[in-house]
Coordinates of C-alpha atoms in Angstrom, one line a residue:
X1 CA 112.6 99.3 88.1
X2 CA 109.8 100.2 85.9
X3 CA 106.3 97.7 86.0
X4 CA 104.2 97.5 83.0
X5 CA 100.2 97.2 84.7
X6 CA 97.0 97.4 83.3
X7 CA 97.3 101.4 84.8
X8 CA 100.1 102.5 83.0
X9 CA 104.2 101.8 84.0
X10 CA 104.8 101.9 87.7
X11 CA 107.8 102.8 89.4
X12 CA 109.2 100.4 92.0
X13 CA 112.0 99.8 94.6
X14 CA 112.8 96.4 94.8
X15 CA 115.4 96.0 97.8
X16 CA 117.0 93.3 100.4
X17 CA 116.3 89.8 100.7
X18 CA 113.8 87.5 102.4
X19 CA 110.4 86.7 102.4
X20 CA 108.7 89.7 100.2
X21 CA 106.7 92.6 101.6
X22 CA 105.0 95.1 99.2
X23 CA 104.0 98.6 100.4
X24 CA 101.8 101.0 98.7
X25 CA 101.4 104.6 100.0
X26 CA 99.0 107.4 101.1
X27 CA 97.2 109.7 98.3
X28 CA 99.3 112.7 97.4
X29 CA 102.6 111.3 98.4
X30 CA 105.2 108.5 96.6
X31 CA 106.9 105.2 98.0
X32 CA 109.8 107.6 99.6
X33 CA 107.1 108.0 102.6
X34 CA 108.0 104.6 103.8
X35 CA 112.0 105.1 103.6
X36 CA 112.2 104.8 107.3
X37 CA 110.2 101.2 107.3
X38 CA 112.2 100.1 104.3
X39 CA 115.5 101.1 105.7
X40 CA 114.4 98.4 109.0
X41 CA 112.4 95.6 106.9
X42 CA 115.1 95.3 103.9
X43 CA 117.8 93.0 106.1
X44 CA 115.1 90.4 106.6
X45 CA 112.8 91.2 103.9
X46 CA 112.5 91.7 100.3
X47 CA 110.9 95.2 100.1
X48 CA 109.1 96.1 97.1
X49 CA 107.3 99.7 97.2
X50 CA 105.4 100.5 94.4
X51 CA 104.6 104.2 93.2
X52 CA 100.7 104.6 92.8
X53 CA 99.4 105.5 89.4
X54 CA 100.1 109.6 88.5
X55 CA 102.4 109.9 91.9
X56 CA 105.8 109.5 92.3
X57 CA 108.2 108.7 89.5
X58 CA 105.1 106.6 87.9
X59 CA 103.1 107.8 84.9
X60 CA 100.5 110.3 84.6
X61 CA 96.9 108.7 84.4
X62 CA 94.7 109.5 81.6
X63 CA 91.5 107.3 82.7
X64 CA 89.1 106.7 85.1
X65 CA 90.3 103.8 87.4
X66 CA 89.3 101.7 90.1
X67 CA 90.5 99.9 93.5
X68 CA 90.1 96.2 91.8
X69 CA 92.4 97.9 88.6
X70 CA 94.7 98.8 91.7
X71 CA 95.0 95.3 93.1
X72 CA 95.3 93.6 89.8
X73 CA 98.1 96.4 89.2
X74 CA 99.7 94.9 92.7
X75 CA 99.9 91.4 90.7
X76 CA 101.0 93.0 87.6
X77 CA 103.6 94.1 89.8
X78 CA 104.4 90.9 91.8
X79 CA 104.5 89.1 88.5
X80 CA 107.1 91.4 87.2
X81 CA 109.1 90.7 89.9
X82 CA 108.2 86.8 90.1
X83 CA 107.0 87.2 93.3
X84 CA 104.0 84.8 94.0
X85 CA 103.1 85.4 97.6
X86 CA 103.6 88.5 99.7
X87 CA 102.8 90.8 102.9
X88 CA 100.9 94.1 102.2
X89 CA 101.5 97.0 103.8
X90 CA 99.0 100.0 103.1
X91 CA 98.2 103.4 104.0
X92 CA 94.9 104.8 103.5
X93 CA 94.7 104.3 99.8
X94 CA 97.5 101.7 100.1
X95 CA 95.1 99.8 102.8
X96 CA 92.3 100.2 100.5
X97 CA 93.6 98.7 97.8
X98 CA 95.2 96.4 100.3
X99 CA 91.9 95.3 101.0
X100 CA 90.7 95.0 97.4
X101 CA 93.6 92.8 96.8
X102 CA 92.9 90.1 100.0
X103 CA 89.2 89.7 98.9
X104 CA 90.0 89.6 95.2
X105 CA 93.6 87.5 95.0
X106 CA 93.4 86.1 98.3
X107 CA 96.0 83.1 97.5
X108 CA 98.8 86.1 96.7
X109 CA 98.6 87.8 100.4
X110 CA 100.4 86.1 103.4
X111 CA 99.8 88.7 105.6
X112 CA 98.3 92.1 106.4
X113 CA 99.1 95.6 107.6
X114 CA 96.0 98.1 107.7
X115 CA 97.3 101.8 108.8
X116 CA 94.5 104.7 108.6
X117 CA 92.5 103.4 106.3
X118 CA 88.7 102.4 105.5
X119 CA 86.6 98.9 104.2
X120 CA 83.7 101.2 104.0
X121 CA 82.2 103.5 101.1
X122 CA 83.5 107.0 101.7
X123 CA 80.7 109.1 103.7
X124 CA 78.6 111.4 101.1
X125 CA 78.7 114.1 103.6
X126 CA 82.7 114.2 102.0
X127 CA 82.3 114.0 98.7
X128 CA 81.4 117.5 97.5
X129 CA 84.5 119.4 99.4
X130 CA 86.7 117.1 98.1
X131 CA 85.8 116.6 94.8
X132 CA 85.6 120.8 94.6
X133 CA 89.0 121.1 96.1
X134 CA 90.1 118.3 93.1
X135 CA 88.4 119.8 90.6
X136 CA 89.9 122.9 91.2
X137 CA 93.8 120.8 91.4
X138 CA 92.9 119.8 87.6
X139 CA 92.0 122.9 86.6
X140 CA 94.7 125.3 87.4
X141 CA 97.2 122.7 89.0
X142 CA 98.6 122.4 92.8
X143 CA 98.6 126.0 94.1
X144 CA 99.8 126.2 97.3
X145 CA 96.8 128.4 98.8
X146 CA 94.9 125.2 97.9
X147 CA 97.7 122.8 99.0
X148 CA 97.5 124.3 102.5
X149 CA 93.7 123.5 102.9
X150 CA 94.7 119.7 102.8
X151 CA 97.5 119.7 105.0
X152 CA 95.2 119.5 107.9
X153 CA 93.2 116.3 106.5
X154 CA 96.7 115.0 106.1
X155 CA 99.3 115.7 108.8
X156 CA 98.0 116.2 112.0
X157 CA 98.2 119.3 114.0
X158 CA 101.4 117.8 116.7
X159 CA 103.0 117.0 113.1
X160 CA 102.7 120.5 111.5
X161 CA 104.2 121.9 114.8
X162 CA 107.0 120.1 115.2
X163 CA 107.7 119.2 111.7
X164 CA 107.6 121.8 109.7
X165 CA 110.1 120.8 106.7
X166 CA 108.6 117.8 106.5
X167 CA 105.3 120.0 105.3
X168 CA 107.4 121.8 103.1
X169 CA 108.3 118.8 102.0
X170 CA 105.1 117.6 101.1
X171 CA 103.6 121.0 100.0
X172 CA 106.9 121.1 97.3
X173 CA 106.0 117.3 95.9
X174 CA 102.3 117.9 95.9
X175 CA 103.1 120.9 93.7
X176 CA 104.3 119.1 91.2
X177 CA 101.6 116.1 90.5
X178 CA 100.0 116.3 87.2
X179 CA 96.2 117.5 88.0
X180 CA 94.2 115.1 85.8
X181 CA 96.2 112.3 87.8
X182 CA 95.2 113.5 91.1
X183 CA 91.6 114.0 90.0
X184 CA 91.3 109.9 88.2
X185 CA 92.8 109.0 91.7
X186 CA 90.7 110.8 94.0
X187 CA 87.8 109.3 92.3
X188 CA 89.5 105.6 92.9
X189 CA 89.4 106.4 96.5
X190 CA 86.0 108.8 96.9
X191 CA 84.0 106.2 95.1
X192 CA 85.4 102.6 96.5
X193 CA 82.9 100.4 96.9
X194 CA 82.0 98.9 100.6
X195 CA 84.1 95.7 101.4
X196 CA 83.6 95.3 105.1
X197 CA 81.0 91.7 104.7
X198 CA 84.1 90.8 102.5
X199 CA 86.5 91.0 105.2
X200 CA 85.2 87.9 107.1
X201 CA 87.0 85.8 104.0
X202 CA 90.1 87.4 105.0
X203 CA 91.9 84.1 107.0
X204 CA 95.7 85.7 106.8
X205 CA 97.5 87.4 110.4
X206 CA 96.2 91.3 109.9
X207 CA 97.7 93.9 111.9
X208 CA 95.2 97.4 111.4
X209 CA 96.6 100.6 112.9
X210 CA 94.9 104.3 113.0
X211 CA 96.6 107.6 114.7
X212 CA 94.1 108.8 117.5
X213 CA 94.3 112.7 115.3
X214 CA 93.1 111.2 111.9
X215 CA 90.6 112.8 110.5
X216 CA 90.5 111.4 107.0
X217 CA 90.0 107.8 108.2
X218 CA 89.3 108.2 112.1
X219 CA 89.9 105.6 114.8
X220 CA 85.8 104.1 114.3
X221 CA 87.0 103.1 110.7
X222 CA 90.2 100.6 112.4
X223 CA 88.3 99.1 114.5
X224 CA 85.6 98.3 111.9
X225 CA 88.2 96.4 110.2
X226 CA 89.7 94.9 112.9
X227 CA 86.4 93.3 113.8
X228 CA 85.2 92.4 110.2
X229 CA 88.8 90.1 110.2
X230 CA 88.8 86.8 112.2
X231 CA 92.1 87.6 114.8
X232 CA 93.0 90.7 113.5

């Protein structure tokens, strides 16, 4: 189905039955990362993954945008499928808006699942590579020589060995995003604001989770979140 939000239509999988669970995924990739996770929630749960604005089968972006214009998507999208309450699965940008949606709609999350992501501003140290390497995705599009440079931040290096289709994969849907999309949602994620005081209002069951490789959102980043949440 196809959700009118304050960001433009979204695309999103509404499947099985149960108590609901929405999932929102990384940047740079679409709600067919979590097909494995739907594929073992969707016999007890009502799965509802949402295509982020500009990825996916959503449409492009022509605006700057924000992580609270995320969340209030995530209820554009729960109202559209008259869903009042749900869990939230996130990762990285999917955890970050996550986050903006527990401190801004608290009464619509029942529960939480953090993976590789951040409460905290993005370090300024950051900001100039990736902003170049953006810039240069808007300009002349997703070439691969510039694709390959952000395969490291994203996958792992035990992933690009053993995987390597899956890369492919990636490096063949990454080709085709639409640049100015990439570059309003890079700025959603370089310039979140810091939520971390906010987490202590957080009072749902939180799960975080971090690979011990990542590099974009390292291990220190988890367990600031899990220690900002009361029995997280």
């Amino acid at each position: 189905m196809r959700a009118r939000t304050n960001l433009g239509e979204l695309h999103v999988e509404d499947v099985g039955q149960g108590s609901p669970v929405i999932l929102w995924h990384s940047f740079l990739h679409h709600g067919g990362m979590w097909r494995a996770q739907i594929e073992a929630l969707r016999a007890r749960h009502r799965v509802i993954s949402i295509d982020a604005p500009g990825h996916g089968r959503s449409d492009p972006v022509r605006r700057p945008f924000d992580m609270d214009d995320c969340a209030r998507a995530v209820v554009e999208v729960m109202q559209a499928c008259g869903v009042e309450r749900a869990a939230f699965a996130g990762l990285s940008w999917g955890g970050m808006v996550a986050i903006a949606l527990a401190c801004n709609e608290p009464s619509r999350v029942s529960a939480l699942a953090l993976f590789d992501t951040s409460a905290r501003r993005e370090p300024r140290r950051k900001l100039p590579r990736y902003f170049a390497l953006a810039a240069i995705f808007r300009t002349v599009g997703p070439l691969r020589s510039l694709l390959s440079q952000v395969v490291p931040i994203l996958f792992g290096a035990p992933a690009r060995q053993q995987d390597p289709r899956m890369i492919e994969d990636w490096i063949a849907y990454a080709s085709g995003l639409d640049g100015a999309s990439v570059w309003y949602a890079l700025r959603c994620i370089m310039l979140r604001r810091d939520r971390l005081a906010e987490l202590a209002r957080v009072r749902v069951p939180t799960m975080v989770v971090v690979g011990e490789l990542d590099v974009a959102q390292p291990p220190r980043e988890a367990r600031a979140i899990a220690a900002a949440i009361a029995g997280a």
